Amino acid sequence: MSQLSVVLATAGYDHTIRFWEATSGQCYRTIQYAESQVNRMEIMPDKRFLAAAGNPHIRLFQIDSNQPQPVMSYDGHTNNVTAVGFQCDGRWMYSGSEDGTVKIWDLRAPPLYQRDYESRAAVNTVVLHPNQTELISGDQNGNIRVWDLTANACSCELVPEVDTAIRSVGVMWDGSMVVAANNKGTCFVWRLTSGSQTAASFEPLHKLQAHNSYVLKCLLSPEFSDPNRYLATASADGTVKIWNADGFTLERTLTGHARWVWDCVFSIDGAYLVSASSDGTSRLWELASGNCVRVYQGHQKAVVCCALNDGTDLPPS
């Protein structure tokens, strides 16, 4: 079967995952996720599978299919799974959970985690560094940790604001910058430099008071939006703000959601953004104008995660 050119999915507290035609706004597939809400989703780079993180499971669904059942279930966590993502070749998956652990799962092996890192506090966010050898996590106690997968150890630990939960961490596509957002609406920005060791060193670059409420997601623009580099911040104040990532001046405020905005994702060229909100909708925004060009309606409760892959199809390996 041919791969879909654009895969857009949303999920949340109504126990369903919905797939959408991005341009028309029509929902063409609904998957029931009966066991729990869905906290986070990620699409495999080759668009074959979608990972949905719930409580406490991760389910893998085939995308180009009408099969309602997951093709695999990953059951090593003991609490809400708050982060999930894939290595660039799709060989392994990573996850983070309120059980205080970050885990690595080999997708070519039986569904058991191969590695387990203890954060000693509920993990709210995990991202993979573009070098594919380091994970960066943020937790409820305000700790940011770099997990060196080559050394199999924590190589760096930061606490930008004591006892203030880190909600989200983002890394620039070229590994040059890390942003962490917290419960007070603050974004901390570091320049990343790597020495002779694999461990990255964090050089403070900027402190941005992005919102007056929780920042629930911070996201840096993808490679193909260059030379324009942006930071998107989604907040409990119902807005998404777009910041210039060079001087951290405010470019746009995206208004239209009626409640908290939990998640957002850029299109591959950085020209559009999809957002997910407690108001039960997702929205597609044109960033040049700041206009909402499509509303995805159909969920019965809060939408807390969205996933988008509109990249070109990968050639067969």
PDB file of C-alpha atoms in Angstrom:
ATOM      1  CA  MET A   1       0.000   0.000   0.000  1.00  0.00           C
ATOM      2  CA  SER A   2       1.235   3.498  -0.763  1.00  0.00           C
ATOM      3  CA  GLN A   3       2.248   5.683   2.143  1.00  0.00           C
ATOM      4  CA  LEU A   4       0.032   8.671   2.896  1.00  0.00           C
ATOM      5  CA  SER A   5       1.736  11.943   2.006  1.00  0.00           C
ATOM      6  CA  VAL A   6       0.376  13.776   5.062  1.00  0.00           C
ATOM      7  CA  VAL A   7      -0.387  11.986   8.320  1.00  0.00           C
ATOM      8  CA  LEU A   8      -2.220  14.077  10.923  1.00  0.00           C
ATOM      9  CA  ALA A   9      -3.585  12.515  14.107  1.00  0.00           C
ATOM     10  CA  THR A  10      -5.080  13.878  17.319  1.00  0.00           C
ATOM     11  CA  ALA A  11      -6.068  12.263  20.612  1.00  0.00           C
ATOM     12  CA  GLY A  12      -6.901  12.997  24.208  1.00  0.00           C
ATOM     13  CA  TYR A  13      -9.384  12.313  26.951  1.00  0.00           C
ATOM     14  CA  ASP A  14     -12.267  10.808  24.936  1.00  0.00           C
ATOM     15  CA  HIS A  15     -10.278   7.569  24.456  1.00  0.00           C
ATOM     16  CA  THR A  16     -10.065   7.948  20.672  1.00  0.00           C
ATOM     17  CA  ILE A  17      -7.342   8.631  18.134  1.00  0.00           C
ATOM     18  CA  ARG A  18      -8.556  10.486  15.054  1.00  0.00           C
ATOM     19  CA  PHE A  19      -6.817  10.723  11.688  1.00  0.00           C
ATOM     20  CA  TRP A  20      -7.605  13.783   9.580  1.00  0.00           C
ATOM     21  CA  GLU A  21      -7.364  14.942   6.007  1.00  0.00           C
ATOM     22  CA  ALA A  22      -5.281  18.015   6.749  1.00  0.00           C
ATOM     23  CA  THR A  23      -6.662  20.288   4.029  1.00  0.00           C
ATOM     24  CA  SER A  24     -10.373  19.388   4.127  1.00  0.00           C
ATOM     25  CA  GLY A  25     -10.600  18.850   7.894  1.00  0.00           C
ATOM     26  CA  GLN A  26     -12.450  15.554   7.414  1.00  0.00           C
ATOM     27  CA  CYS A  27     -11.826  12.734   9.889  1.00  0.00           C
ATOM     28  CA  TYR A  28     -11.260   9.541   7.888  1.00  0.00           C
ATOM     29  CA  ARG A  29     -10.354   7.083  10.646  1.00  0.00           C
ATOM     30  CA  THR A  30     -11.071   6.714  14.365  1.00  0.00           C
ATOM     31  CA  ILE A  31      -9.312   4.245  16.646  1.00  0.00           C
ATOM     32  CA  GLN A  32     -10.699   3.418  20.072  1.00  0.00           C
ATOM     33  CA  TYR A  33      -8.112   3.558  22.850  1.00  0.00           C
ATOM     34  CA  ALA A  34     -10.262   2.052  25.558  1.00  0.00           C
ATOM     35  CA  GLU A  35      -7.812   1.564  28.422  1.00  0.00           C
ATOM     36  CA  SER A  36      -6.970   5.197  29.134  1.00  0.00           C
ATOM     37  CA  GLN A  37      -6.631   8.695  27.789  1.00  0.00           C
ATOM     38  CA  VAL A  38      -3.872   9.289  25.224  1.00  0.00           C
ATOM     39  CA  ASN A  39      -1.162  11.618  26.537  1.00  0.00           C
ATOM     40  CA  ARG A  40       1.279  11.793  23.649  1.00  0.00           C
ATOM     41  CA  MET A  41       1.683  10.519  20.093  1.00  0.00           C
ATOM     42  CA  GLU A  42       4.500  10.246  17.589  1.00  0.00           C
ATOM     43  CA  ILE A  43       4.588   9.115  13.962  1.00  0.00           C
ATOM     44  CA  MET A  44       7.446   6.900  12.858  1.00  0.00           C
ATOM     45  CA  PRO A  45       9.706   8.702  10.324  1.00  0.00           C
ATOM     46  CA  ASP A  46       8.683   6.316   7.505  1.00  0.00           C
ATOM     47  CA  LYS A  47       4.970   6.802   8.410  1.00  0.00           C
ATOM     48  CA  ARG A  48       4.334   3.104   8.934  1.00  0.00           C
ATOM     49  CA  PHE A  49       3.323   3.291  12.586  1.00  0.00           C
ATOM     50  CA  LEU A  50       1.921   5.691  15.138  1.00  0.00           C
ATOM     51  CA  ALA A  51       2.897   5.326  18.794  1.00  0.00           C
ATOM     52  CA  ALA A  52       0.231   6.349  21.309  1.00  0.00           C
ATOM     53  CA  ALA A  53       1.225   6.786  24.947  1.00  0.00           C
ATOM     54  CA  GLY A  54      -1.438   6.236  27.598  1.00  0.00           C
ATOM     55  CA  ASN A  55      -1.582   5.030  31.195  1.00  0.00           C
ATOM     56  CA  PRO A  56       0.575   3.008  31.573  1.00  0.00           C
ATOM     57  CA  HIS A  57       0.913   1.466  28.099  1.00  0.00           C
ATOM     58  CA  ILE A  58       2.329   2.478  24.736  1.00  0.00           C
ATOM     59  CA  ARG A  59       0.452   1.097  21.747  1.00  0.00           C
ATOM     60  CA  LEU A  60       1.794   0.932  18.199  1.00  0.00           C
ATOM     61  CA  PHE A  61      -0.811   1.269  15.422  1.00  0.00           C
ATOM     62  CA  GLN A  62      -0.362   0.712  11.703  1.00  0.00           C
ATOM     63  CA  ILE A  63      -1.086   3.959   9.876  1.00  0.00           C
ATOM     64  CA  ASP A  64      -1.922   2.824   6.332  1.00  0.00           C
ATOM     65  CA  SER A  65      -4.572   0.389   7.515  1.00  0.00           C
ATOM     66  CA  ASN A  66      -8.099   0.117   8.883  1.00  0.00           C
ATOM     67  CA  GLN A  67      -7.012  -2.352  11.552  1.00  0.00           C
ATOM     68  CA  PRO A  68      -8.445  -1.085  14.869  1.00  0.00           C
ATOM     69  CA  GLN A  69      -6.145  -3.190  17.041  1.00  0.00           C
ATOM     70  CA  PRO A  70      -2.566  -2.190  17.853  1.00  0.00           C
ATOM     71  CA  VAL A  71       0.185  -4.202  16.188  1.00  0.00           C
ATOM     72  CA  MET A  72       2.230  -4.078  19.387  1.00  0.00           C
ATOM     73  CA  SER A  73       1.890  -3.065  23.029  1.00  0.00           C
ATOM     74  CA  TYR A  74       4.743  -1.869  25.248  1.00  0.00           C
ATOM     75  CA  ASP A  75       3.954  -2.421  28.906  1.00  0.00           C
ATOM     76  CA  GLY A  76       7.017  -1.627  31.026  1.00  0.00           C
ATOM     77  CA  HIS A  77       5.860   1.650  32.626  1.00  0.00           C
ATOM     78  CA  THR A  78       3.768   1.743  35.805  1.00  0.00           C
ATOM     79  CA  ASN A  79       2.191   5.212  35.457  1.00  0.00           C
ATOM     80  CA  ASN A  80       1.157   7.778  32.841  1.00  0.00           C
ATOM     81  CA  VAL A  81       3.473   7.752  29.815  1.00  0.00           C
ATOM     82  CA  THR A  82       4.103  11.411  29.044  1.00  0.00           C
ATOM     83  CA  ALA A  83       6.683  11.218  26.236  1.00  0.00           C
ATOM     84  CA  VAL A  84       7.279   8.985  23.244  1.00  0.00           C
ATOM     85  CA  GLY A  85       9.431   9.266  20.140  1.00  0.00           C
ATOM     86  CA  PHE A  86      11.482   7.384  17.561  1.00  0.00           C
ATOM     87  CA  GLN A  87      15.111   7.174  16.572  1.00  0.00           C
ATOM     88  CA  CYS A  88      15.560   8.610  13.047  1.00  0.00           C
ATOM     89  CA  ASP A  89      15.739   5.195  11.335  1.00  0.00           C
ATOM     90  CA  GLY A  90      12.872   3.784  13.367  1.00  0.00           C
ATOM     91  CA  ARG A  91      15.063   1.120  14.962  1.00  0.00           C
ATOM     92  CA  TRP A  92      14.142   2.045  18.531  1.00  0.00           C
ATOM     93  CA  MET A  93      11.635   4.052  20.499  1.00  0.00           C
ATOM     94  CA  TYR A  94      12.063   6.086  23.677  1.00  0.00           C
ATOM     95  CA  SER A  95       9.549   7.005  26.348  1.00  0.00           C
ATOM     96  CA  GLY A  96       9.208   8.882  29.624  1.00  0.00           C
ATOM     97  CA  SER A  97       6.675   8.443  32.388  1.00  0.00           C
ATOM     98  CA  GLU A  98       5.314   9.772  35.644  1.00  0.00           C
ATOM     99  CA  ASP A  99       6.758   6.571  37.131  1.00  0.00           C
ATOM    100  CA  GLY A 100      10.081   8.476  37.104  1.00  0.00           C
ATOM    101  CA  THR A 101      11.793   6.537  34.331  1.00  0.00           C
ATOM    102  CA  VAL A 102      13.024   7.065  30.787  1.00  0.00           C
ATOM    103  CA  LYS A 103      13.030   3.862  28.737  1.00  0.00           C
ATOM    104  CA  ILE A 104      14.430   2.669  25.391  1.00  0.00           C
ATOM    105  CA  TRP A 105      12.606   0.017  23.364  1.00  0.00           C
ATOM    106  CA  ASP A 106      14.213  -1.938  20.508  1.00  0.00           C
ATOM    107  CA  LEU A 107      11.492  -2.149  17.858  1.00  0.00           C
ATOM    108  CA  ARG A 108      13.191  -5.096  16.153  1.00  0.00           C
ATOM    109  CA  ALA A 109      13.011  -7.224  19.299  1.00  0.00           C
ATOM    110  CA  PRO A 110      10.207  -8.457  21.602  1.00  0.00           C
ATOM    111  CA  PRO A 111       8.323  -5.556  23.256  1.00  0.00           C
ATOM    112  CA  LEU A 112      10.511  -5.294  26.361  1.00  0.00           C
ATOM    113  CA  TYR A 113      12.487  -2.204  27.272  1.00  0.00           C
ATOM    114  CA  GLN A 114      16.228  -2.546  26.743  1.00  0.00           C
ATOM    115  CA  ARG A 115      17.295   0.396  28.907  1.00  0.00           C
ATOM    116  CA  ASP A 116      15.850   2.106  31.937  1.00  0.00           C
ATOM    117  CA  TYR A 117      17.015   5.455  33.366  1.00  0.00           C
ATOM    118  CA  GLU A 118      15.869   6.688  36.782  1.00  0.00           C
ATOM    119  CA  SER A 119      14.963  10.376  36.963  1.00  0.00           C
ATOM    120  CA  ARG A 120      13.808  10.158  40.621  1.00  0.00           C
ATOM    121  CA  ALA A 121      10.779  12.341  39.826  1.00  0.00           C
ATOM    122  CA  ALA A 122       7.808  12.168  37.442  1.00  0.00           C
ATOM    123  CA  VAL A 123       9.097  12.682  33.889  1.00  0.00           C
ATOM    124  CA  ASN A 124       7.020  15.191  31.906  1.00  0.00           C
ATOM    125  CA  THR A 125       9.012  15.429  28.689  1.00  0.00           C
ATOM    126  CA  VAL A 126      11.758  13.646  26.734  1.00  0.00           C
ATOM    127  CA  VAL A 127      13.374  14.645  23.427  1.00  0.00           C
ATOM    128  CA  LEU A 128      16.043  12.997  21.323  1.00  0.00           C
ATOM    129  CA  HIS A 129      19.079  15.076  20.407  1.00  0.00           C
ATOM    130  CA  PRO A 130      19.636  15.155  16.617  1.00  0.00           C
ATOM    131  CA  ASN A 131      22.914  13.263  17.148  1.00  0.00           C
ATOM    132  CA  GLN A 132      20.676  10.264  18.035  1.00  0.00           C
ATOM    133  CA  THR A 133      22.937   9.428  21.001  1.00  0.00           C
ATOM    134  CA  GLU A 134      21.484  11.602  23.780  1.00  0.00           C
ATOM    135  CA  LEU A 135      18.049  11.954  25.341  1.00  0.00           C
ATOM    136  CA  ILE A 136      17.083  15.099  27.246  1.00  0.00           C
ATOM    137  CA  SER A 137      14.384  14.791  29.912  1.00  0.00           C
ATOM    138  CA  GLY A 138      12.541  17.248  32.129  1.00  0.00           C
ATOM    139  CA  ASP A 139      10.746  16.305  35.328  1.00  0.00           C
ATOM    140  CA  GLN A 140       8.254  17.451  37.917  1.00  0.00           C
ATOM    141  CA  ASN A 141      10.991  18.549  40.365  1.00  0.00           C
ATOM    142  CA  GLY A 142      12.477  20.960  37.807  1.00  0.00           C
ATOM    143  CA  ASN A 143      15.432  18.810  36.729  1.00  0.00           C
ATOM    144  CA  ILE A 144      16.732  18.605  33.172  1.00  0.00           C
ATOM    145  CA  ARG A 145      18.936  15.597  32.513  1.00  0.00           C
ATOM    146  CA  VAL A 146      20.976  14.489  29.517  1.00  0.00           C
ATOM    147  CA  TRP A 147      21.128  10.712  29.134  1.00  0.00           C
ATOM    148  CA  ASP A 148      24.172   9.622  27.143  1.00  0.00           C
ATOM    149  CA  LEU A 149      23.144   6.454  25.326  1.00  0.00           C
ATOM    150  CA  THR A 150      26.732   5.584  24.399  1.00  0.00           C
ATOM    151  CA  ALA A 151      28.001   5.810  27.977  1.00  0.00           C
ATOM    152  CA  ASN A 152      24.622   4.532  29.249  1.00  0.00           C
ATOM    153  CA  ALA A 153      24.572   7.173  31.998  1.00  0.00           C
ATOM    154  CA  CYS A 154      23.354  10.656  32.922  1.00  0.00           C
ATOM    155  CA  SER A 155      26.011  13.034  31.579  1.00  0.00           C
ATOM    156  CA  CYS A 156      24.533  16.394  32.604  1.00  0.00           C
ATOM    157  CA  GLU A 157      22.007  17.745  35.080  1.00  0.00           C
ATOM    158  CA  LEU A 158      20.461  21.221  35.265  1.00  0.00           C
ATOM    159  CA  VAL A 159      17.906  22.814  37.570  1.00  0.00           C
ATOM    160  CA  PRO A 160      16.943  26.163  35.986  1.00  0.00           C
ATOM    161  CA  GLU A 161      14.367  26.982  38.686  1.00  0.00           C
ATOM    162  CA  VAL A 162      14.156  24.945  41.888  1.00  0.00           C
ATOM    163  CA  ASP A 163      10.886  23.102  42.525  1.00  0.00           C
ATOM    164  CA  THR A 164       9.267  24.401  39.334  1.00  0.00           C
ATOM    165  CA  ALA A 165       8.192  21.561  37.060  1.00  0.00           C
ATOM    166  CA  ILE A 166       9.669  21.360  33.573  1.00  0.00           C
ATOM    167  CA  ARG A 167       6.728  20.801  31.217  1.00  0.00           C
ATOM    168  CA  SER A 168       8.478  20.584  27.866  1.00  0.00           C
ATOM    169  CA  VAL A 169      11.940  20.498  26.281  1.00  0.00           C
ATOM    170  CA  GLY A 170      12.803  21.226  22.660  1.00  0.00           C
ATOM    171  CA  VAL A 171      16.024  20.907  20.636  1.00  0.00           C
ATOM    172  CA  MET A 172      16.921  22.777  17.439  1.00  0.00           C
ATOM    173  CA  TRP A 173      17.227  20.449  14.441  1.00  0.00           C
ATOM    174  CA  ASP A 174      20.982  21.050  14.185  1.00  0.00           C
ATOM    175  CA  GLY A 175      21.575  20.510  17.909  1.00  0.00           C
ATOM    176  CA  SER A 176      22.654  24.116  18.465  1.00  0.00           C
ATOM    177  CA  MET A 177      19.985  25.118  20.979  1.00  0.00           C
ATOM    178  CA  VAL A 178      17.834  23.659  23.760  1.00  0.00           C
ATOM    179  CA  VAL A 179      14.696  25.260  25.200  1.00  0.00           C
ATOM    180  CA  ALA A 180      12.925  24.182  28.390  1.00  0.00           C
ATOM    181  CA  ALA A 181       9.537  25.511  29.486  1.00  0.00           C
ATOM    182  CA  ASN A 182       8.149  25.410  33.006  1.00  0.00           C
ATOM    183  CA  ASN A 183       4.966  25.752  35.029  1.00  0.00           C
ATOM    184  CA  LYS A 184       5.513  29.490  35.546  1.00  0.00           C
ATOM    185  CA  GLY A 185       5.428  30.319  31.855  1.00  0.00           C
ATOM    186  CA  THR A 186       9.201  30.745  31.606  1.00  0.00           C
ATOM    187  CA  CYS A 187      11.350  29.396  28.775  1.00  0.00           C
ATOM    188  CA  PHE A 188      15.051  28.865  29.435  1.00  0.00           C
ATOM    189  CA  VAL A 189      17.259  28.807  26.362  1.00  0.00           C
ATOM    190  CA  TRP A 190      20.759  27.354  26.164  1.00  0.00           C
ATOM    191  CA  ARG A 191      23.332  27.186  23.410  1.00  0.00           C
ATOM    192  CA  LEU A 192      24.632  23.638  23.097  1.00  0.00           C
ATOM    193  CA  THR A 193      28.315  23.011  22.596  1.00  0.00           C
ATOM    194  CA  SER A 194      29.940  19.608  22.490  1.00  0.00           C
ATOM    195  CA  GLY A 195      33.488  19.106  23.657  1.00  0.00           C
ATOM    196  CA  SER A 196      35.640  16.060  23.112  1.00  0.00           C
ATOM    197  CA  GLN A 197      33.180  14.044  25.194  1.00  0.00           C
ATOM    198  CA  THR A 198      29.714  13.203  23.939  1.00  0.00           C
ATOM    199  CA  ALA A 199      28.102  15.107  26.790  1.00  0.00           C
ATOM    200  CA  ALA A 200      26.805  18.454  25.614  1.00  0.00           C
ATOM    201  CA  SER A 201      27.534  21.559  27.651  1.00  0.00           C
ATOM    202  CA  PHE A 202      24.736  24.055  28.200  1.00  0.00           C
ATOM    203  CA  GLU A 203      25.642  27.718  27.789  1.00  0.00           C
ATOM    204  CA  PRO A 204      22.830  30.028  29.029  1.00  0.00           C
ATOM    205  CA  LEU A 205      21.540  32.128  26.152  1.00  0.00           C
ATOM    206  CA  HIS A 206      18.188  33.627  27.121  1.00  0.00           C
ATOM    207  CA  LYS A 207      15.391  33.598  29.680  1.00  0.00           C
ATOM    208  CA  LEU A 208      11.993  34.315  28.177  1.00  0.00           C
ATOM    209  CA  GLN A 209       8.810  35.037  30.120  1.00  0.00           C
ATOM    210  CA  ALA A 210       6.655  33.601  27.363  1.00  0.00           C
ATOM    211  CA  HIS A 211       3.302  33.362  29.162  1.00  0.00           C
ATOM    212  CA  ASN A 212       1.798  34.159  32.546  1.00  0.00           C
ATOM    213  CA  SER A 213       0.527  30.588  32.877  1.00  0.00           C
ATOM    214  CA  TYR A 214       1.882  27.093  32.306  1.00  0.00           C
ATOM    215  CA  VAL A 215       3.787  26.531  29.075  1.00  0.00           C
ATOM    216  CA  LEU A 216       2.673  23.026  28.135  1.00  0.00           C
ATOM    217  CA  LYS A 217       4.754  22.657  24.972  1.00  0.00           C
ATOM    218  CA  CYS A 218       7.802  24.391  23.556  1.00  0.00           C
ATOM    219  CA  LEU A 219       8.912  23.505  20.067  1.00  0.00           C
ATOM    220  CA  LEU A 220      11.688  24.728  17.779  1.00  0.00           C
ATOM    221  CA  SER A 221      11.113  24.951  14.039  1.00  0.00           C
ATOM    222  CA  PRO A 222      12.354  22.204  11.683  1.00  0.00           C
ATOM    223  CA  GLU A 223      15.295  22.209   9.287  1.00  0.00           C
ATOM    224  CA  PHE A 224      13.359  23.220   6.178  1.00  0.00           C
ATOM    225  CA  SER A 225      12.056  26.434   7.736  1.00  0.00           C
ATOM    226  CA  ASP A 226      15.616  27.804   7.729  1.00  0.00           C
ATOM    227  CA  PRO A 227      16.853  30.527   7.517  1.00  0.00           C
ATOM    228  CA  ASN A 228      13.772  31.496   9.574  1.00  0.00           C
ATOM    229  CA  ARG A 229      14.041  29.934  13.017  1.00  0.00           C
ATOM    230  CA  TYR A 230      11.129  30.003  15.412  1.00  0.00           C
ATOM    231  CA  LEU A 231      10.129  28.902  18.888  1.00  0.00           C
ATOM    232  CA  ALA A 232       6.483  27.974  19.441  1.00  0.00           C
ATOM    233  CA  THR A 233       5.073  28.005  22.979  1.00  0.00           C
ATOM    234  CA  ALA A 234       1.647  26.520  23.754  1.00  0.00           C
ATOM    235  CA  SER A 235       0.057  27.569  27.013  1.00  0.00           C
ATOM    236  CA  ALA A 236      -2.711  27.134  29.534  1.00  0.00           C
ATOM    237  CA  ASP A 237      -3.701  30.721  28.659  1.00  0.00           C
ATOM    238  CA  GLY A 238      -5.302  29.371  25.450  1.00  0.00           C
ATOM    239  CA  THR A 239      -2.735  30.798  23.036  1.00  0.00           C
ATOM    240  CA  VAL A 240       0.255  29.670  21.032  1.00  0.00           C
ATOM    241  CA  LYS A 241       3.011  32.236  20.652  1.00  0.00           C
ATOM    242  CA  ILE A 242       5.569  32.232  17.857  1.00  0.00           C
ATOM    243  CA  TRP A 243       8.939  33.742  18.759  1.00  0.00           C
ATOM    244  CA  ASN A 244      11.909  34.576  16.576  1.00  0.00           C
ATOM    245  CA  ALA A 245      14.575  32.135  17.751  1.00  0.00           C
ATOM    246  CA  ASP A 246      17.380  34.583  17.030  1.00  0.00           C
ATOM    247  CA  GLY A 247      16.363  37.480  19.267  1.00  0.00           C
ATOM    248  CA  PHE A 248      13.324  35.908  21.001  1.00  0.00           C
ATOM    249  CA  THR A 249      11.046  38.727  19.918  1.00  0.00           C
ATOM    250  CA  LEU A 250       7.354  37.880  19.605  1.00  0.00           C
ATOM    251  CA  GLU A 251       6.315  37.321  15.975  1.00  0.00           C
ATOM    252  CA  ARG A 252       2.725  36.092  16.321  1.00  0.00           C
ATOM    253  CA  THR A 253       0.133  35.212  18.944  1.00  0.00           C
ATOM    254  CA  LEU A 254      -2.256  32.542  17.693  1.00  0.00           C
ATOM    255  CA  THR A 255      -5.647  33.088  19.328  1.00  0.00           C
ATOM    256  CA  GLY A 256      -8.823  31.078  18.829  1.00  0.00           C
ATOM    257  CA  HIS A 257      -8.719  28.188  21.268  1.00  0.00           C
ATOM    258  CA  ALA A 258     -11.123  28.553  24.189  1.00  0.00           C
ATOM    259  CA  ARG A 259      -9.100  26.540  26.711  1.00  0.00           C
ATOM    260  CA  TRP A 260      -5.596  25.247  27.424  1.00  0.00           C
ATOM    261  CA  VAL A 261      -3.370  24.451  24.443  1.00  0.00           C
ATOM    262  CA  TRP A 262      -1.519  21.240  25.280  1.00  0.00           C
ATOM    263  CA  ASP A 263       0.467  20.421  22.185  1.00  0.00           C
ATOM    264  CA  CYS A 264       1.626  21.769  18.849  1.00  0.00           C
ATOM    265  CA  VAL A 265       3.653  20.592  15.874  1.00  0.00           C
ATOM    266  CA  PHE A 266       5.188  22.393  12.886  1.00  0.00           C
ATOM    267  CA  SER A 267       4.727  21.359   9.269  1.00  0.00           C
ATOM    268  CA  ILE A 268       7.986  20.216   7.709  1.00  0.00           C
ATOM    269  CA  ASP A 269       8.633  23.633   6.110  1.00  0.00           C
ATOM    270  CA  GLY A 270       7.698  25.587   9.226  1.00  0.00           C
ATOM    271  CA  ALA A 271       4.939  27.446   7.368  1.00  0.00           C
ATOM    272  CA  TYR A 272       2.066  25.879   9.329  1.00  0.00           C
ATOM    273  CA  LEU A 273       1.415  24.742  12.874  1.00  0.00           C
ATOM    274  CA  VAL A 274      -1.145  22.292  14.273  1.00  0.00           C
ATOM    275  CA  SER A 275      -2.337  22.803  17.865  1.00  0.00           C
ATOM    276  CA  ALA A 276      -4.373  20.669  20.286  1.00  0.00           C
ATOM    277  CA  SER A 277      -6.608  22.058  23.021  1.00  0.00           C
ATOM    278  CA  SER A 278      -8.835  21.249  25.979  1.00  0.00           C
ATOM    279  CA  ASP A 279     -11.661  22.912  24.018  1.00  0.00           C
ATOM    280  CA  GLY A 280     -11.975  19.617  22.091  1.00  0.00           C
ATOM    281  CA  THR A 281     -10.489  20.894  18.835  1.00  0.00           C
ATOM    282  CA  SER A 282      -7.246  20.980  16.935  1.00  0.00           C
ATOM    283  CA  ARG A 283      -6.410  23.885  14.667  1.00  0.00           C
ATOM    284  CA  LEU A 284      -4.211  24.431  11.630  1.00  0.00           C
ATOM    285  CA  TRP A 285      -2.495  27.825  11.593  1.00  0.00           C
ATOM    286  CA  GLU A 286      -0.805  29.652   8.745  1.00  0.00           C
ATOM    287  CA  LEU A 287       2.135  31.274  10.467  1.00  0.00           C
ATOM    288  CA  ALA A 288       2.825  34.031   7.906  1.00  0.00           C
ATOM    289  CA  SER A 289      -0.583  35.566   8.655  1.00  0.00           C
ATOM    290  CA  GLY A 290      -1.327  34.069  12.057  1.00  0.00           C
ATOM    291  CA  ASN A 291      -4.707  32.937  10.737  1.00  0.00           C
ATOM    292  CA  CYS A 292      -6.455  29.702  11.637  1.00  0.00           C
ATOM    293  CA  VAL A 293      -7.161  28.019   8.301  1.00  0.00           C
ATOM    294  CA  ARG A 294      -8.777  24.800   9.524  1.00  0.00           C
ATOM    295  CA  VAL A 295     -10.509  23.529  12.678  1.00  0.00           C
ATOM    296  CA  TYR A 296     -10.546  19.767  13.318  1.00  0.00           C
ATOM    297  CA  GLN A 297     -13.716  18.977  15.267  1.00  0.00           C
ATOM    298  CA  GLY A 298     -14.979  15.608  16.432  1.00  0.00           C
ATOM    299  CA  HIS A 299     -13.429  14.776  19.798  1.00  0.00           C
ATOM    300  CA  GLN A 300     -15.866  14.751  22.703  1.00  0.00           C
ATOM    301  CA  LYS A 301     -13.353  15.824  25.355  1.00  0.00           C
ATOM    302  CA  ALA A 302     -10.006  17.598  25.685  1.00  0.00           C
ATOM    303  CA  VAL A 303      -7.496  17.072  22.878  1.00  0.00           C
ATOM    304  CA  VAL A 304      -4.067  16.943  24.522  1.00  0.00           C
ATOM    305  CA  CYS A 305      -1.793  15.654  21.752  1.00  0.00           C
ATOM    306  CA  CYS A 306      -1.333  15.922  18.021  1.00  0.00           C
ATOM    307  CA  ALA A 307       1.093  14.308  15.589  1.00  0.00           C
ATOM    308  CA  LEU A 308       1.957  15.398  12.055  1.00  0.00           C
ATOM    309  CA  ASN A 309       4.280  13.979   9.426  1.00  0.00           C
ATOM    310  CA  ASP A 310       4.040  15.772   6.076  1.00  0.00           C
ATOM    311  CA  GLY A 311       7.542  14.919   4.894  1.00  0.00           C
ATOM    312  CA  THR A 312       8.224  13.316   1.548  1.00  0.00           C
ATOM    313  CA  ASP A 313       7.991   9.548   1.439  1.00  0.00           C
ATOM    314  CA  LEU A 314      11.241   7.799   2.173  1.00  0.00           C
ATOM    315  CA  PRO A 315      12.650   5.565  -0.580  1.00  0.00           C
ATOM    316  CA  PRO A 316      12.438   1.834   0.098  1.00  0.00           C
ATOM    317  CA  SER A 317      15.458   0.543   1.968  1.00  0.00           C
TER     318      SER A 317
END
